[in-house]
Amino acid sequence: MKNSDRVGFIYFREKAYEILENYLLNQIDSIKNTFILLDDRTHKHCLPILLSHIDFLKKSNLIQIKSGEKEKNIHTCIQICKNLEKFKANRKSLILNLGGGVITDIGGFVASIFKRGIRFVNIPTTLLGMVDASVGYKTGVNLDSIKNEIGSFYIPEFLIIDTHFLKTLPKKEIISGMAEMFKHGLIADKDFWIKMNQIKDINNINQWDHLIHQSILIKQKIVDLDPKEKGLRKILNFGHTIGHALESYFLNTEKILHGIAVIMGMICESWISYKINGLSISDYENIKSKFSALYPMQKKFFDLEDSEIEKILMIMEYDKKNENNKIQFSLLKEIGKCSYNCQVPHSLIKECFFN
Ligand SMILES: NC(=O)c1ccc[n+]([C@@H]2O[C@H](COP(=O)([O-])OP(=O)(O)OC[C@H]3O[C@@H](n4cnc5c(N)ncnc54)[C@H](O)[C@@H]3O)[C@@H](O)[C@H]2O)c1
Ligand SMILES: [Zn+2]
């Protein structure tokens, strides 16, 4: 096995299927005790790919839910548990999560609570799922409109990364997932940021899928140093304090993709970093110009009125990541280095939308 095929419990490319097949043959008492959780789209686009690699998975049980964030709730989990019960799942059962972040979040959470915990494997099929949602042991569902309010930290047996799944993923989802990859470069690895900016053809994923692997490893390394987010792991929230607030603010009018909100969040938070955290003006301008070139910014972000910005600030104040009633930011010191638990004056948060 080449080194690059196996990193910790993350397996890449063809080798990943060999590992999974061996695991199923040796660690599971019967294939009937394996459950594939998927949604309608991953059933259509991704299950055939998985089955083409491991034919006998055809005999496993399928549990299908509708696709979409709306399904990420406790009611869906109860339905999945009832299905597991119906198929006589036991403590030795295994769930294979085949899908994007919604599936890996729900499936991981169900695995953590069903019979006080059963095993699961993540097989992410979206870019965001690969580089972010399936890495880092966080599982969970939303409580009404509060994102990820119910959840657990729970470790999968391993992760299977196959970038072939991305061929059927809509381009806007690819661009959204790339935002998290750019973030990994900005917070922890300047060389990676430079490489990300050298991607020539977004549509030709073969040309840059090694960067997907690298991005996963950057996140995994940060998570390993601080699995429960007591400190360092907070740097992964760069761009998300403002990004999440924008996402929530626009939720009721027109949904914006997470990655697009995070890009806008990273531009704003880079500007704050320049104002109070030592980021140089040239680094700030580099970030802003790279993002503006790649992500045509929607006009609505720049047309926010004072009253709207007040509302966005209120959303930030309710964010669960705040401590002592203060909004906490992760801010860049330079490209590749990030601080966390930074407090920012309200006046500066308001100004950052106009730069
Ligand atoms: N646990 C974490 O640490 C973490 C981190 C980041 C995000 N998340 C969560 O991830 C979720 C978002 O994940 P997402 O962006 O992957 O969304 P998603 O799972 O809803 O997938 C997006 C859409 O793509 C479809 N799809 C999936 N794979 C496909 C493929 N290969 N081809 C065609 N269509 C495909 C899905 O059916 C869905 O309609 C959010 O709920 C977010 O909270 C979790
Ligand atoms: Zn994110």
PDB file of N, CA, C and O in Angstrom, residues 36-39 42-43 46-48 50 96-100 103-104 121-125 165:
ATOM      1  N   ILE A  36     -26.863   0.525   4.787  1.00  0.00           N
ATOM      2  CA  ILE A  36     -26.370   1.691   4.048  1.00  0.00           C
ATOM      3  C   ILE A  36     -27.412   2.800   4.184  1.00  0.00           C
ATOM      4  O   ILE A  36     -28.569   2.631   3.783  1.00  0.00           O
ATOM      5  N   LEU A  37     -26.982   3.925   4.765  1.00  0.00           N
ATOM      6  CA  LEU A  37     -27.876   5.083   4.868  1.00  0.00           C
ATOM      7  C   LEU A  37     -27.599   5.994   3.682  1.00  0.00           C
ATOM      8  O   LEU A  37     -26.445   6.371   3.435  1.00  0.00           O
ATOM      9  N   LEU A  38     -28.640   6.344   2.947  1.00  0.00           N
ATOM     10  CA  LEU A  38     -28.444   7.208   1.777  1.00  0.00           C
ATOM     11  C   LEU A  38     -29.671   8.079   1.559  1.00  0.00           C
ATOM     12  O   LEU A  38     -30.690   7.906   2.243  1.00  0.00           O
ATOM     13  N   ASP A  39     -29.555   9.036   0.636  1.00  0.00           N
ATOM     14  CA  ASP A  39     -30.750   9.811   0.277  1.00  0.00           C
ATOM     15  C   ASP A  39     -31.095   9.504  -1.182  1.00  0.00           C
ATOM     16  O   ASP A  39     -30.378   8.745  -1.855  1.00  0.00           O
ATOM     17  N   THR A  42     -28.165  10.228  -3.610  1.00  0.00           N
ATOM     18  CA  THR A  42     -26.974   9.360  -3.513  1.00  0.00           C
ATOM     19  C   THR A  42     -27.351   7.916  -3.854  1.00  0.00           C
ATOM     20  O   THR A  42     -26.494   7.143  -4.275  1.00  0.00           O
ATOM     21  N   HIS A  43     -28.632   7.580  -3.684  1.00  0.00           N
ATOM     22  CA  HIS A  43     -29.079   6.254  -4.147  1.00  0.00           C
ATOM     23  C   HIS A  43     -28.858   6.155  -5.665  1.00  0.00           C
ATOM     24  O   HIS A  43     -28.291   5.202  -6.177  1.00  0.00           O
ATOM     25  N   CYS A  46     -24.648   7.483  -6.400  1.00  0.00           N
ATOM     26  CA  CYS A  46     -23.461   6.991  -5.678  1.00  0.00           C
ATOM     27  C   CYS A  46     -23.513   5.501  -5.330  1.00  0.00           C
ATOM     28  O   CYS A  46     -22.480   4.840  -5.312  1.00  0.00           O
ATOM     29  N   LEU A  47     -24.711   5.008  -5.063  1.00  0.00           N
ATOM     30  CA  LEU A  47     -24.792   3.582  -4.706  1.00  0.00           C
ATOM     31  C   LEU A  47     -24.218   2.693  -5.823  1.00  0.00           C
ATOM     32  O   LEU A  47     -23.453   1.768  -5.533  1.00  0.00           O
ATOM     33  N   PRO A  48     -24.542   2.968  -7.113  1.00  0.00           N
ATOM     34  CA  PRO A  48     -23.974   2.102  -8.162  1.00  0.00           C
ATOM     35  C   PRO A  48     -22.431   2.081  -8.130  1.00  0.00           C
ATOM     36  O   PRO A  48     -21.818   1.042  -8.381  1.00  0.00           O
ATOM     37  N   LEU A  50     -20.504   2.499  -5.439  1.00  0.00           N
ATOM     38  CA  LEU A  50     -20.092   1.686  -4.290  1.00  0.00           C
ATOM     39  C   LEU A  50     -20.264   0.195  -4.599  1.00  0.00           C
ATOM     40  O   LEU A  50     -19.360  -0.616  -4.352  1.00  0.00           O
ATOM     41  N   LEU A  96     -23.177   2.235   7.052  1.00  0.00           N
ATOM     42  CA  LEU A  96     -22.326   2.926   6.073  1.00  0.00           C
ATOM     43  C   LEU A  96     -23.076   4.178   5.644  1.00  0.00           C
ATOM     44  O   LEU A  96     -24.169   4.084   5.073  1.00  0.00           O
ATOM     45  N   ASN A  97     -22.521   5.334   5.924  1.00  0.00           N
ATOM     46  CA  ASN A  97     -23.177   6.591   5.548  1.00  0.00           C
ATOM     47  C   ASN A  97     -22.724   6.989   4.157  1.00  0.00           C
ATOM     48  O   ASN A  97     -21.576   7.392   3.966  1.00  0.00           O
ATOM     49  N   LEU A  98     -23.607   6.896   3.191  1.00  0.00           N
ATOM     50  CA  LEU A  98     -23.249   7.210   1.804  1.00  0.00           C
ATOM     51  C   LEU A  98     -23.970   8.496   1.393  1.00  0.00           C
ATOM     52  O   LEU A  98     -25.136   8.477   0.997  1.00  0.00           O
ATOM     53  N   GLY A  99     -23.272   9.620   1.519  1.00  0.00           N
ATOM     54  CA  GLY A  99     -23.928  10.876   1.146  1.00  0.00           C
ATOM     55  C   GLY A  99     -23.113  12.084   1.554  1.00  0.00           C
ATOM     56  O   GLY A  99     -21.949  11.987   1.966  1.00  0.00           O
ATOM     57  N   GLY A 100     -23.767  13.234   1.451  1.00  0.00           N
ATOM     58  CA  GLY A 100     -23.116  14.487   1.835  1.00  0.00           C
ATOM     59  C   GLY A 100     -23.155  14.676   3.348  1.00  0.00           C
ATOM     60  O   GLY A 100     -23.439  13.740   4.103  1.00  0.00           O
ATOM     61  N   ILE A 103     -26.192  13.407   5.401  1.00  0.00           N
ATOM     62  CA  ILE A 103     -26.216  11.961   5.682  1.00  0.00           C
ATOM     63  C   ILE A 103     -25.158  11.582   6.731  1.00  0.00           C
ATOM     64  O   ILE A 103     -25.439  10.829   7.667  1.00  0.00           O
ATOM     65  N   THR A 104     -23.941  12.117   6.590  1.00  0.00           N
ATOM     66  CA  THR A 104     -22.901  11.699   7.553  1.00  0.00           C
ATOM     67  C   THR A 104     -23.206  12.249   8.954  1.00  0.00           C
ATOM     68  O   THR A 104     -22.943  11.588   9.955  1.00  0.00           O
ATOM     69  N   VAL A 121     -19.246   3.820   9.294  1.00  0.00           N
ATOM     70  CA  VAL A 121     -18.182   4.212   8.358  1.00  0.00           C
ATOM     71  C   VAL A 121     -18.728   5.374   7.534  1.00  0.00           C
ATOM     72  O   VAL A 121     -19.885   5.330   7.101  1.00  0.00           O
ATOM     73  N   ASN A 122     -17.944   6.410   7.333  1.00  0.00           N
ATOM     74  CA  ASN A 122     -18.387   7.513   6.479  1.00  0.00           C
ATOM     75  C   ASN A 122     -17.851   7.352   5.055  1.00  0.00           C
ATOM     76  O   ASN A 122     -16.652   7.155   4.852  1.00  0.00           O
ATOM     77  N   ILE A 123     -18.764   7.449   4.103  1.00  0.00           N
ATOM     78  CA  ILE A 123     -18.368   7.468   2.685  1.00  0.00           C
ATOM     79  C   ILE A 123     -18.944   8.755   2.094  1.00  0.00           C
ATOM     80  O   ILE A 123     -20.022   8.759   1.493  1.00  0.00           O
ATOM     81  N   PRO A 124     -18.243   9.891   2.311  1.00  0.00           N
ATOM     82  CA  PRO A 124     -18.800  11.175   1.857  1.00  0.00           C
ATOM     83  C   PRO A 124     -18.828  11.267   0.339  1.00  0.00           C
ATOM     84  O   PRO A 124     -17.911  10.803  -0.334  1.00  0.00           O
ATOM     85  N   THR A 125     -19.892  11.876  -0.180  1.00  0.00           N
ATOM     86  CA  THR A 125     -20.051  11.958  -1.637  1.00  0.00           C
ATOM     87  C   THR A 125     -20.120  13.396  -2.146  1.00  0.00           C
ATOM     88  O   THR A 125     -20.297  13.615  -3.338  1.00  0.00           O
ATOM     89  N   PHE A 165     -17.030  10.165  -6.875  1.00  0.00           N
ATOM     90  CA  PHE A 165     -18.417  10.525  -6.569  1.00  0.00           C
ATOM     91  C   PHE A 165     -18.738  11.947  -7.023  1.00  0.00           C
ATOM     92  O   PHE A 165     -19.877  12.281  -7.304  1.00  0.00           O
TER      93      PHE A 165
END
